[in-house]
Amino acid sequence: MIPLIIILLFIMVFFVIGFFITKALFKPEAGVPWREEEGEVLSFFSGRNTLEGRLINKEGNKGTVIFAHGMGLSSHYYRPEVLHFAELGYRVFIFEYRGYGKSTGTFLSFRDVVKDLVASASFLGHEDIILVGHSMGGYGVLSAIDDLRDKIKGVVAYAPFRSPFTAMDVCALRMGIIGRILEVFLIPFQYLLHGTKANKSVIKSINNSPVPILILQGNEDKEVALDGCSVVKKSQLLHNPLSRIKIIDKEGSNGHVSIVRKKGSQDINEDTMAIVDGFLYEIRP
C-alpha cells in the first residue's frame, strides 16, 4: 500500500511540474488589439474554452480562409495577410487559441492548435474553407486535414514543423542541458494530455489529403530548418500529387519569420504572397 501511495505522489508531482513548465514554455506574448471597424468579433467554444476571433469581409464570395497564427504571436500580427485575402474576395476568419488574447483557457500543447482549428471550422459551418497557417499554425492546418477533409478545399502552410516532439527537441537543443532536463517533464506531460496524438506527424495527413496543399519553407530557417524538424526533412515519404513544397531562397524572405514578414516591414511579403496567390487561383472552382 505504501509503495502505491509513493508512486501516485510521484506521478502527481511529475504532472504538476510538467504543467507549470509547459505553461511557461507556451506563454503567449501580449497581443495588439484590432481596430473596432475591422471585421466582426465572433466568439465560439472549443471544449470548455471560449475563443475570440474576427471575421473580415463577411460578404466575400471566393470561399473562407481560416488563418492559424504562430506560437507566441497574436492574430493581429497577421493583419496584413488577413486584409490581403479579404481584398482578393475571401471571407477571412482569424482567431486566437485558448489562453491567447481574450480567449479563455490555458494553452498547453501543439495539439491544442488542432482542436481549436477544428472547433473554429465547425463553428463557421462553411464547406469552402482554405486553411492557412504559419509555424505552429502551419503544423496545425496540416494536422487538421484529417478532421476537416469534407470542409476544406485547400491548405497553405508557412514554415510548418512535422511533429510536436521534433519541434520541442529543437528548442531543447538550443537550451543545452537545461533543455534536456525540461524534456523529461514536457514529453510525458504531453502524453498524459493527448495520448498517442501528442506527437502526431503531419506526413500521413499530407499523404491522405483529398485537397491541394502548398508548403513554403525558407532555406535559411533556423527554427524549422530544412535538415531539422521541417516537413522537407522527410519529403521522401510524401507521395500525394496534390501536395507541393516550395523552397524559398530569396534573401530577406527565406527565414522562419521573414517568409511571412520581411524584417522591418509592416506589410505582406510580396515574394511569398505571389506564390500563395497563384496557388489560390489554381484551386478556385
Coordinates of C-alpha atoms in Angstrom, one line a residue:
M1 CA 0.0 0.0 0.0
I2 CA 2.8 2.4 0.9
P3 CA 4.7 1.9 -2.3
L4 CA 1.5 2.6 -4.3
I5 CA 0.9 5.8 -2.4
I6 CA 4.5 6.8 -3.2
I7 CA 4.1 6.0 -6.9
L8 CA 0.8 8.1 -7.0
L9 CA 2.5 11.0 -5.3
F10 CA 5.4 10.8 -7.7
I11 CA 3.0 10.9 -10.6
M12 CA 1.2 13.8 -9.2
V13 CA 4.4 15.8 -8.6
F14 CA 5.6 14.9 -12.0
F15 CA 2.3 16.1 -13.5
V16 CA 2.3 19.4 -11.6
I17 CA 5.9 20.1 -12.6
G18 CA 5.2 19.3 -16.2
F19 CA 2.1 21.5 -16.2
F20 CA 4.0 24.6 -14.9
I21 CA 7.0 24.1 -17.2
T22 CA 4.6 23.6 -20.2
K23 CA 2.6 26.7 -19.2
A24 CA 5.7 28.8 -19.1
L25 CA 7.1 27.4 -22.4
F26 CA 3.9 28.2 -24.3
K27 CA 3.2 31.6 -22.6
P28 CA 1.8 33.9 -25.3
E29 CA 3.1 37.4 -25.8
A30 CA 0.7 40.3 -25.3
G31 CA -1.2 41.0 -28.5
V32 CA -2.0 44.2 -30.2
P33 CA -5.8 45.0 -30.4
W34 CA -7.6 45.2 -33.7
R35 CA -9.4 48.3 -34.8
E36 CA -13.1 48.1 -33.9
E37 CA -14.1 48.7 -37.5
E38 CA -12.0 45.8 -38.8
G39 CA -14.4 42.9 -39.2
E40 CA -16.9 41.4 -36.9
V41 CA -15.9 40.0 -33.5
L42 CA -17.1 36.4 -33.0
S43 CA -16.8 34.0 -30.1
F44 CA -17.1 30.3 -30.1
F45 CA -16.5 27.2 -27.9
S46 CA -13.5 24.9 -28.2
G47 CA -14.2 22.3 -25.5
R48 CA -14.8 24.3 -22.3
N49 CA -12.9 27.3 -23.6
T50 CA -14.4 30.4 -25.3
L51 CA -12.3 31.6 -28.1
E52 CA -12.5 35.0 -29.8
G53 CA -11.9 35.8 -33.4
R54 CA -12.6 38.2 -36.2
L55 CA -14.5 37.7 -39.4
I56 CA -13.3 40.0 -42.1
N57 CA -15.2 40.6 -45.4
K58 CA -18.3 38.7 -44.4
E59 CA -19.7 39.1 -47.9
G60 CA -16.7 37.6 -49.6
N61 CA -17.7 35.1 -52.3
K62 CA -14.5 33.2 -53.1
G63 CA -14.6 31.0 -50.0
T64 CA -13.5 31.2 -46.4
V65 CA -9.9 31.5 -45.3
I66 CA -9.2 30.4 -41.7
F67 CA -5.8 31.7 -40.6
A68 CA -3.8 30.0 -37.8
H69 CA -1.3 32.2 -36.1
G70 CA 2.2 31.2 -34.9
M71 CA 3.4 30.4 -31.4
G72 CA 3.6 33.4 -29.1
L73 CA 2.1 35.7 -31.7
S74 CA -1.3 37.3 -31.7
S75 CA -3.8 37.3 -34.5
H76 CA -3.1 40.9 -35.2
Y77 CA 0.5 40.2 -36.3
Y78 CA -1.0 38.6 -39.4
R79 CA -3.3 41.6 -40.1
P80 CA -1.6 42.4 -43.5
E81 CA -2.3 38.8 -44.7
V82 CA -5.8 38.8 -43.4
L83 CA -6.6 42.1 -45.2
H84 CA -4.9 40.9 -48.4
F85 CA -7.0 37.8 -48.6
A86 CA -10.1 39.9 -47.9
E87 CA -9.2 42.2 -50.7
L88 CA -9.0 39.2 -53.0
G89 CA -12.6 38.4 -52.2
Y90 CA -12.3 35.8 -49.5
R91 CA -14.1 35.8 -46.1
V92 CA -11.3 35.6 -43.6
F93 CA -11.6 34.3 -40.0
I94 CA -8.7 34.6 -37.7
F95 CA -8.9 33.7 -34.0
E96 CA -6.7 33.3 -31.0
Y97 CA -6.1 29.9 -29.4
R98 CA -7.1 29.1 -25.9
G99 CA -5.1 31.2 -23.4
Y100 CA -4.2 33.8 -26.1
G101 CA -5.7 37.3 -26.2
K102 CA -9.2 37.3 -24.9
S103 CA -9.7 33.6 -25.4
T104 CA -10.2 31.7 -22.2
G105 CA -8.3 28.6 -21.0
T106 CA -4.7 27.6 -20.9
F107 CA -2.5 26.8 -23.9
L108 CA -0.6 23.6 -23.1
S109 CA 0.3 21.8 -26.3
F110 CA 0.6 22.0 -30.1
R111 CA -2.4 19.6 -30.2
D112 CA -4.5 22.5 -28.8
V113 CA -4.0 24.3 -32.1
V114 CA -5.6 21.4 -34.0
K115 CA -8.5 21.2 -31.5
D116 CA -9.2 25.0 -31.7
L117 CA -8.9 24.9 -35.6
V118 CA -11.4 22.1 -35.9
A119 CA -13.7 24.0 -33.5
S120 CA -13.5 27.2 -35.5
A121 CA -14.4 25.4 -38.7
S122 CA -17.3 23.7 -37.1
F123 CA -18.5 27.0 -35.7
L124 CA -18.4 28.7 -39.1
G125 CA -20.2 25.8 -40.7
H126 CA -18.8 26.6 -44.2
E127 CA -17.7 23.9 -46.7
D128 CA -15.4 26.1 -48.8
I129 CA -12.6 26.6 -46.3
I130 CA -8.9 27.2 -47.1
L131 CA -6.7 26.7 -44.1
V132 CA -3.6 29.0 -43.9
G133 CA -1.1 28.9 -41.0
H134 CA 2.4 29.9 -40.1
S135 CA 4.9 27.9 -38.0
M136 CA 2.9 26.4 -35.2
G137 CA -0.2 27.3 -37.1
G138 CA 1.3 25.7 -40.2
Y139 CA 1.6 22.4 -38.2
G140 CA -2.0 23.0 -37.1
V141 CA -3.5 23.4 -40.5
L142 CA -1.7 20.3 -41.9
S143 CA -2.7 18.2 -38.9
A144 CA -6.3 19.3 -39.0
I145 CA -6.7 18.0 -42.6
D146 CA -7.8 14.6 -41.1
D147 CA -10.6 16.2 -39.2
L148 CA -11.8 18.7 -41.8
R149 CA -11.3 16.9 -45.1
D150 CA -15.0 17.3 -46.0
K151 CA -15.0 21.1 -45.3
I152 CA -11.7 22.3 -46.9
K153 CA -10.6 22.9 -50.4
G154 CA -7.0 23.8 -49.9
V155 CA -4.2 24.3 -47.4
V156 CA -1.3 26.7 -47.2
A157 CA 1.4 26.1 -44.6
Y158 CA 4.2 28.6 -44.0
A159 CA 7.3 27.0 -42.3
P160 CA 5.4 24.1 -40.6
F161 CA 7.2 21.6 -38.4
R162 CA 6.3 18.0 -39.0
S163 CA 5.6 16.9 -35.4
P164 CA 5.4 18.4 -31.9
F165 CA 8.3 16.5 -30.4
T166 CA 10.7 17.3 -33.2
A167 CA 9.9 21.0 -32.6
M168 CA 10.4 20.6 -28.8
D169 CA 13.7 18.8 -29.5
V170 CA 15.0 21.8 -31.4
C171 CA 14.1 24.1 -28.5
A172 CA 15.8 21.7 -26.1
L173 CA 19.0 21.6 -28.1
R174 CA 19.2 25.3 -28.0
M175 CA 18.8 25.4 -24.3
G176 CA 21.6 22.8 -23.7
I177 CA 21.4 20.6 -20.6
I178 CA 18.6 22.6 -19.1
G179 CA 16.5 21.9 -22.2
R180 CA 17.2 18.2 -22.0
I181 CA 16.1 18.2 -18.3
L182 CA 12.9 20.0 -19.2
E183 CA 12.1 17.4 -21.9
V184 CA 12.0 14.8 -19.2
F185 CA 8.9 16.5 -17.9
L186 CA 7.5 18.0 -21.1
I187 CA 7.1 14.9 -23.2
P188 CA 5.4 12.6 -20.6
F189 CA 3.1 15.5 -19.7
Q190 CA 2.1 15.8 -23.4
Y191 CA 1.3 12.0 -23.5
L192 CA -0.8 12.4 -20.3
L193 CA -2.8 15.2 -22.1
H194 CA -3.3 13.6 -25.5
G195 CA -2.1 10.0 -25.6
T196 CA -0.6 8.9 -28.9
K197 CA -1.9 12.1 -30.6
A198 CA 0.5 14.1 -28.6
N199 CA 3.2 13.6 -31.2
K200 CA 1.1 13.3 -34.3
S201 CA 3.2 13.7 -37.5
V202 CA 1.7 15.6 -40.5
I203 CA 3.3 13.3 -43.0
K204 CA 0.3 10.9 -43.0
S205 CA -2.1 13.8 -43.1
I206 CA -0.5 15.2 -46.1
N207 CA -0.4 11.9 -47.9
N208 CA -4.1 11.3 -47.2
S209 CA -5.2 14.8 -48.1
P210 CA -8.0 15.0 -50.7
V211 CA -7.3 18.7 -51.4
P212 CA -4.2 20.6 -52.7
I213 CA -1.5 21.6 -50.3
L214 CA 1.2 24.3 -50.6
I215 CA 4.1 24.2 -48.1
L216 CA 6.5 27.2 -48.1
Q217 CA 9.9 26.7 -46.4
G218 CA 12.8 29.1 -46.2
N219 CA 16.3 27.6 -46.8
E220 CA 17.7 29.8 -44.0
D221 CA 15.0 29.0 -41.5
K222 CA 16.8 28.4 -38.1
E223 CA 13.8 27.4 -36.1
V224 CA 12.3 24.9 -38.6
A225 CA 15.4 24.0 -40.5
L226 CA 15.4 22.1 -43.8
D227 CA 17.5 19.4 -42.1
G228 CA 15.8 19.6 -38.8
C229 CA 12.1 19.5 -37.8
S230 CA 10.8 20.6 -41.1
V231 CA 8.4 18.6 -43.4
V232 CA 11.1 18.8 -46.0
K233 CA 13.4 16.6 -43.9
K234 CA 11.0 13.7 -44.6
S235 CA 9.9 14.8 -48.1
Q236 CA 10.9 11.3 -49.4
L237 CA 7.9 9.9 -47.5
L238 CA 5.5 12.2 -49.3
H239 CA 3.6 10.7 -52.3
N240 CA 0.5 12.8 -52.6
P241 CA 0.5 14.5 -56.1
L242 CA -1.8 17.2 -54.6
S243 CA 0.9 18.4 -52.3
R244 CA 3.8 20.6 -53.2
I245 CA 6.8 22.2 -51.4
K246 CA 8.2 25.5 -52.4
I247 CA 11.7 26.2 -51.0
I248 CA 12.2 30.0 -50.6
D249 CA 15.8 31.0 -51.2
K250 CA 15.5 34.7 -51.8
E251 CA 17.4 36.7 -49.2
G252 CA 15.1 38.6 -46.9
S253 CA 12.3 36.1 -47.4
N254 CA 13.9 32.8 -46.5
G255 CA 13.8 32.8 -42.7
H256 CA 11.3 31.5 -40.3
V257 CA 9.5 34.8 -39.7
S258 CA 10.7 36.7 -42.8
I259 CA 8.9 34.1 -45.0
V260 CA 5.8 36.0 -43.9
R261 CA 7.1 39.4 -42.8
K262 CA 10.4 40.9 -44.0
K263 CA 12.5 42.4 -41.3
G264 CA 11.3 46.0 -40.5
S265 CA 8.2 45.6 -42.8
Q266 CA 4.6 46.1 -41.7
D267 CA 3.1 44.7 -44.8
I268 CA 2.8 41.3 -46.6
N269 CA 5.9 39.6 -48.0
E270 CA 5.2 40.1 -51.7
D271 CA 7.8 37.4 -52.7
T272 CA 6.0 34.6 -50.9
M273 CA 2.5 36.0 -51.2
A274 CA 2.8 35.9 -55.0
I275 CA 3.2 32.1 -54.7
V276 CA 0.3 31.8 -52.4
D277 CA -1.9 33.9 -54.7
G278 CA -1.0 31.7 -57.6
F279 CA -1.9 28.6 -55.6
L280 CA -5.3 30.1 -54.6
Y281 CA -6.0 31.0 -58.2
E282 CA -5.3 27.4 -59.3
I283 CA -7.6 25.8 -56.8
R284 CA -10.6 28.1 -57.4
P285 CA -13.6 26.1 -58.6

